[in-house]
Short mmCIF file of C-alpha atoms and ligand atoms in Angstrom, two decimals:
data_model
loop_
_atom_site.label_atom_id
_atom_site.label_comp_id
_atom_site.label_asym_id
_atom_site.label_seq_id
_atom_site.Cartn_x
_atom_site.Cartn_y
_atom_site.Cartn_z
CA UNK A 1 35.11 32.46 29.99
CA UNK A 2 35.21 33.91 32.27
CA UNK A 3 39.12 35.25 32.68
CA UNK A 4 37.08 37.03 29.99
CA UNK A 5 34.24 38.28 31.61
CA UNK A 6 34.75 41.89 33.46
CA UNK A 7 34.37 42.16 36.86
CA UNK A 8 30.90 42.80 38.00
CA UNK A 9 31.18 43.91 41.95
CA UNK A 10 31.25 48.63 40.96
CA UNK A 11 33.86 50.86 41.61
CA UNK A 12 32.22 53.70 43.58
CA UNK A 13 33.15 57.26 42.04
CA UNK A 14 34.28 60.46 44.17
CA UNK A 15 30.98 61.72 45.41
CA UNK A 16 30.15 57.91 46.62
CA UNK A 17 32.68 57.61 48.46
CA UNK A 18 32.32 61.23 50.17
CA UNK A 19 28.15 59.39 50.83
CA UNK A 20 29.66 56.76 52.32
CA UNK A 21 32.28 57.85 54.01
CA UNK A 22 29.24 59.76 56.27
CA UNK A 23 26.83 56.77 56.27
CA UNK A 24 30.58 54.48 57.43
CA UNK A 25 30.80 57.73 59.64
CA UNK A 26 27.54 57.03 61.50
CA UNK A 27 27.56 53.49 61.86
CA UNK A 28 30.57 54.08 64.04
CA UNK A 29 29.61 56.70 66.15
CA UNK A 30 26.96 55.11 67.50
CA UNK A 31 27.72 51.58 67.73
CA UNK A 32 30.62 54.07 70.31
CA UNK A 33 27.54 54.89 71.99
CA UNK A 34 25.36 51.52 71.96
CA UNK A 35 28.93 50.00 73.86
CA UNK A 36 28.83 52.92 75.99
CA UNK A 37 25.70 51.35 77.39
CA UNK A 38 26.90 47.61 77.60
CA UNK A 39 27.10 46.17 81.58
CA UNK A 40 25.22 43.23 83.23
CA UNK A 41 21.71 43.55 84.02
CA UNK A 42 20.89 45.61 80.40
CA UNK A 43 18.70 44.33 78.39
CA UNK A 44 19.53 43.75 74.62
CA UNK A 45 16.72 45.86 73.66
CA UNK A 46 17.80 48.50 75.49
CA UNK A 47 20.66 48.80 73.29
CA UNK A 48 18.57 48.29 70.28
CA UNK A 49 16.62 51.84 71.49
CA UNK A 50 19.61 53.98 71.90
CA UNK A 51 20.69 52.99 68.58
CA UNK A 52 17.28 53.40 67.30
CA UNK A 53 17.77 57.18 68.61
CA UNK A 54 20.51 58.05 67.89
CA UNK A 55 19.77 57.36 63.89
CA UNK A 56 16.09 59.62 64.89
CA UNK A 57 18.43 61.95 66.09
CA UNK A 58 21.18 62.44 62.98
CA UNK A 59 18.37 62.05 60.62
CA UNK A 60 19.75 59.02 59.13
CA UNK A 61 17.95 55.12 58.09
CA UNK A 62 18.12 51.94 58.97
CA UNK A 63 19.44 49.90 57.13
CA UNK A 64 18.15 46.85 58.28
CA UNK A 65 14.50 47.68 59.95
CA UNK A 66 12.26 46.38 57.75
CA UNK A 67 15.39 44.19 55.57
CA UNK A 68 13.55 41.17 54.12
CA UNK A 69 15.72 39.84 51.96
CA UNK A 70 14.37 35.97 50.98
CA UNK A 71 10.85 36.14 51.83
CA UNK A 72 11.74 35.70 55.25
CA UNK A 73 10.10 37.55 58.65
CA UNK A 74 11.02 41.23 57.78
CA UNK A 75 13.52 42.04 60.17
CA UNK A 76 12.17 43.98 63.31
CA UNK A 77 14.83 46.38 65.10
CA UNK A 78 17.62 48.33 63.99
CA UNK A 79 20.27 45.92 66.17
CA UNK A 80 21.76 43.40 65.62
CA UNK A 81 22.18 42.02 68.78
CA UNK A 82 23.88 38.18 69.20
CA UNK A 83 25.09 36.25 72.84
CA UNK A 84 27.49 34.19 73.44
CA UNK A 85 27.22 30.74 71.55
CA UNK A 86 24.74 33.31 68.53
CA UNK A 87 26.59 33.87 65.16
CA UNK A 88 24.89 36.05 64.09
CA UNK A 89 21.48 37.93 63.11
CA UNK A 90 20.47 38.21 67.09
CA UNK A 91 17.13 40.16 67.27
CA UNK A 92 16.89 41.91 70.23
CA UNK A 93 14.91 41.78 73.23
CA UNK A 94 14.31 41.57 76.63
CA UNK A 95 17.16 39.05 77.66
CA UNK A 96 19.80 40.64 80.24
CA UNK A 97 23.61 40.76 79.83
CA UNK A 98 25.95 38.94 82.12
CA UNK A 99 28.73 39.08 83.98
CA UNK A 100 30.90 36.93 81.80
CA UNK A 101 28.65 37.34 78.30
CA UNK A 102 30.78 38.26 75.15
CA UNK A 103 27.65 39.94 72.99
CA UNK A 104 28.12 40.62 68.89
CA UNK A 105 26.58 44.56 67.94
CA UNK A 106 25.49 44.30 64.43
CA UNK A 107 24.32 47.99 62.98
CA UNK A 108 24.03 49.95 59.30
CA UNK A 109 22.46 52.61 58.39
CA UNK A 110 22.21 54.58 54.92
CA UNK A 111 22.64 57.84 54.69
CA UNK A 112 21.94 59.80 51.37
CA UNK A 113 20.88 56.09 49.00
CA UNK A 114 24.52 54.62 50.88
CA UNK A 115 24.82 52.13 53.70
CA UNK A 116 27.78 51.30 55.59
CA UNK A 117 27.70 48.20 57.74
CA UNK A 118 29.70 47.55 60.44
CA UNK A 119 29.60 44.37 63.79
CA UNK A 120 32.10 44.05 66.71
CA UNK A 121 32.25 42.04 70.34
CA UNK A 122 31.93 43.06 73.26
CA UNK A 123 32.38 42.08 76.37
CA UNK A 124 29.84 41.74 80.00
CA UNK A 125 31.98 42.18 82.54
CA UNK A 126 35.00 39.41 83.25
CA UNK A 127 34.88 36.66 80.36
CA UNK A 128 37.27 34.18 80.78
CA UNK A 129 40.63 34.14 78.70
CA UNK A 130 39.70 31.51 75.89
CA UNK A 131 36.88 33.84 75.28
CA UNK A 132 39.38 37.03 75.41
CA UNK A 133 41.42 35.04 73.01
CA UNK A 134 38.41 34.19 70.61
CA UNK A 135 37.92 38.08 70.84
CA UNK A 136 41.40 38.57 69.95
CA UNK A 137 41.87 36.06 66.61
CA UNK A 138 38.62 37.41 64.94
CA UNK A 139 39.45 41.25 65.13
CA UNK A 140 42.58 39.61 64.05
CA UNK A 141 41.15 37.39 61.18
CA UNK A 142 39.43 40.75 59.79
CA UNK A 143 42.91 42.84 60.19
CA UNK A 144 44.81 40.01 57.78
CA UNK A 145 41.95 40.84 55.90
CA UNK A 146 43.18 43.96 55.17
CA UNK A 147 45.70 44.24 54.70
CA UNK A 148 45.35 41.64 51.52
CA UNK A 149 42.98 44.15 50.52
CA UNK A 150 44.94 46.17 47.81
CA UNK A 151 44.35 46.90 44.05
CA UNK A 152 45.62 43.64 41.74
CA UNK A 153 44.65 40.88 45.24
CA UNK A 154 42.02 38.34 43.94
CA UNK A 155 39.18 38.35 46.32
CA UNK A 156 39.31 34.78 47.94
CA UNK A 157 42.64 35.86 49.24
CA UNK A 158 40.24 37.71 52.57
CA UNK A 159 38.54 34.16 53.06
CA UNK A 160 41.36 32.41 53.18
CA UNK A 161 43.75 35.00 55.28
CA UNK A 162 40.41 35.22 57.92
CA UNK A 163 40.95 30.96 58.12
CA UNK A 164 44.01 30.93 57.68
CA UNK A 165 44.19 33.46 60.78
CA UNK A 166 41.07 31.83 62.84
CA UNK A 167 41.99 27.51 62.39
CA UNK A 168 45.90 28.29 63.15
CA UNK A 169 44.57 29.67 65.97
CA UNK A 170 42.58 26.44 67.07
CA UNK A 171 38.88 28.23 66.24
CA UNK A 172 36.28 27.55 63.85
CA UNK A 173 35.32 29.76 61.03
CA UNK A 174 31.66 30.04 60.32
CA UNK A 175 30.74 28.66 56.03
CA UNK A 176 26.72 30.42 55.72
CA UNK A 177 27.58 34.17 56.66
CA UNK A 178 29.48 36.09 54.18
CA UNK A 179 31.00 39.20 53.94
CA UNK A 180 29.31 40.97 50.94
CA UNK A 181 29.43 44.24 48.43
CA UNK A 182 28.01 47.31 49.40
CA UNK A 183 27.47 50.60 48.24
CA UNK A 184 23.42 51.93 47.12
CA UNK A 185 22.44 48.29 48.22
CA UNK A 186 23.35 46.69 52.36
CA UNK A 187 24.45 43.07 50.63
CA UNK A 188 25.63 43.87 46.72
CA UNK A 189 27.48 41.49 44.57
CA UNK A 190 30.13 39.88 45.54
CA UNK A 191 30.05 37.57 48.27
CA UNK A 192 32.41 37.15 50.04
CA UNK A 193 33.30 33.68 52.34
CA UNK A 194 36.01 33.58 55.00
CA UNK A 195 36.91 30.81 54.59
CA UNK A 196 38.86 29.06 50.81
CA UNK A 197 42.09 29.25 48.29
CA UNK A 198 43.47 32.04 47.58
CA UNK A 199 44.57 33.14 44.12
CA UNK A 200 40.64 33.15 42.89
CA UNK A 201 38.06 34.94 42.30
CA UNK A 202 38.01 38.37 40.38
CA UNK A 203 40.59 41.17 41.20
CA UNK A 204 40.81 44.46 43.50
CA UNK A 205 40.00 47.39 42.24
CA UNK A 206 40.72 50.69 44.48
CA UNK A 207 37.06 52.71 44.52
CA UNK A 208 35.35 49.15 45.52
CA UNK A 209 33.79 48.60 48.38
CA UNK A 210 33.19 45.51 50.66
CA UNK A 211 31.87 44.81 54.74
CA UNK A 212 34.75 41.91 55.65
CA UNK A 213 32.23 40.34 58.41
CA UNK A 214 34.44 36.91 60.17
CA UNK A 215 32.49 34.84 62.47
CA UNK A 216 34.28 32.67 64.17
CA UNK A 217 33.75 29.89 66.72
CA UNK A 218 35.69 28.63 70.09
CA UNK A 219 34.22 24.76 68.79
CA UNK A 220 33.44 23.88 65.89
CA UNK A 221 31.20 25.87 63.16
CA UNK A 222 28.51 24.08 62.50
CA UNK A 223 25.59 26.81 62.79
CA UNK A 224 21.98 25.75 63.71
CA UNK A 225 18.62 28.76 63.61
CA UNK A 226 16.35 29.35 65.74
CA UNK A 227 12.41 28.95 65.34
CA UNK A 228 12.37 33.09 64.61
CA UNK A 229 14.53 32.49 62.15
CA UNK A 230 16.45 35.08 61.74
CA UNK A 231 18.95 33.85 65.86
CA UNK A 232 22.28 31.40 64.00
CA UNK A 233 23.94 29.88 67.00
CA UNK A 234 26.63 27.41 67.19
CA UNK A 235 24.99 23.97 66.89
CA UNK A 236 27.71 23.05 70.20
CA UNK A 237 27.26 26.61 72.15
CA UNK A 238 30.58 27.07 72.42
CA UNK A 239 31.07 30.78 71.97
CA UNK A 240 31.28 33.25 68.47
CA UNK A 241 32.47 36.33 67.38
CA UNK A 242 32.03 38.79 64.90
CA UNK A 243 33.36 41.74 63.37
CA UNK A 244 32.89 43.77 60.90
CA UNK A 245 33.91 47.25 58.84
CA UNK A 246 32.45 48.75 55.60
CA UNK A 247 36.56 49.05 54.08
CA UNK A 248 37.00 50.70 50.07
CA UNK A 249 40.20 48.96 48.94
CA UNK A 250 43.01 51.76 47.88
CA UNK A 251 47.00 50.99 46.93
CA UNK A 252 47.75 50.89 50.79
CA UNK A 253 45.35 47.92 52.04
CA UNK A 254 41.64 48.10 52.56
CA UNK A 255 40.59 51.68 55.02
CA UNK A 256 37.70 50.93 57.18
CA UNK A 257 34.97 53.22 56.71
CA UNK A 258 33.52 52.37 60.11
CA UNK A 259 36.67 52.86 61.71
CA UNK A 260 36.69 55.51 64.00
CA UNK A 261 39.26 56.27 67.22
CA UNK A 262 38.34 54.44 70.02
CA UNK A 263 36.71 51.69 67.73
CA UNK A 264 37.15 48.12 66.86
N1 LIG P 1 26.48 42.83 58.68
C1 LIG P 1 25.17 42.42 58.22
C2 LIG P 1 24.71 41.14 57.16
O1 LIG P 1 25.32 41.20 56.14
C3 LIG P 1 23.54 43.29 58.50
C4 LIG P 1 22.70 41.95 58.62
S1 LIG P 1 20.99 43.45 58.45
C5 LIG P 1 19.91 41.93 58.76
O2 LIG P 1 24.09 40.14 57.37
F1 LIG P 1 19.08 42.68 59.18
F2 LIG P 1 19.44 40.43 57.79
F3 LIG P 1 19.56 41.88 60.28
CO1 LIG P 2 27.04 42.52 56.96
#
């Protein structure tokens, strides 16, 4: 049965892709602007304000603010800022960044009805060698997934590549959060786990656009949710990194639409 069913992953037209490229470019540029302000003493709320001002100046729309997925409180900011043991969906506020922290920025906008979504983890000042290795490996796991994003590959090959890279480096892969299709919705079919056996699920085709977002931990990958109902932290308090791009499937492998020169 499953084998006969056509994939439900939407294929974007050239016209849609033009619009998605524009949304993705704004996401990449604003992330670069926010990154320039990362230093000890800046608050996570100030980073959110910088992103919000740039959104306004450009006349684009936040994909995150007011987002209301499963009857949780609406997401209150334009940026997710997750520090150290915070894995994902950290809410910006009065917390000051300190030397030795790592800070994950996750950001999305829409233009002409199409979304872009990207995340990056940045060191604050000097970080420990093991933490630097976490950042390198998490980024490399995303590059590995992009490498397999050619027509004919199976969806689960992505998560397999990510898990392989992270676990062979001795790190953990978070199970509770996944990548996703992206287009007219921020989250479209399919869900893309960052782990699993290869060779399963629908085949990729040119024109599919997927937001791939590995979350990797120094220690165990188990998750605990904070009382704000958004922020996910590692249960063991270990450091966690998060990288994401909005990626187009092409004959030559994934093309990261949110990657600009100078970005992750
Ligand atoms: N990249 C994040 C994700 O897909 C974006 C979350 S948007 C939020 O989960 F509004 F839910 F925070
Ligand atoms: Co995402």
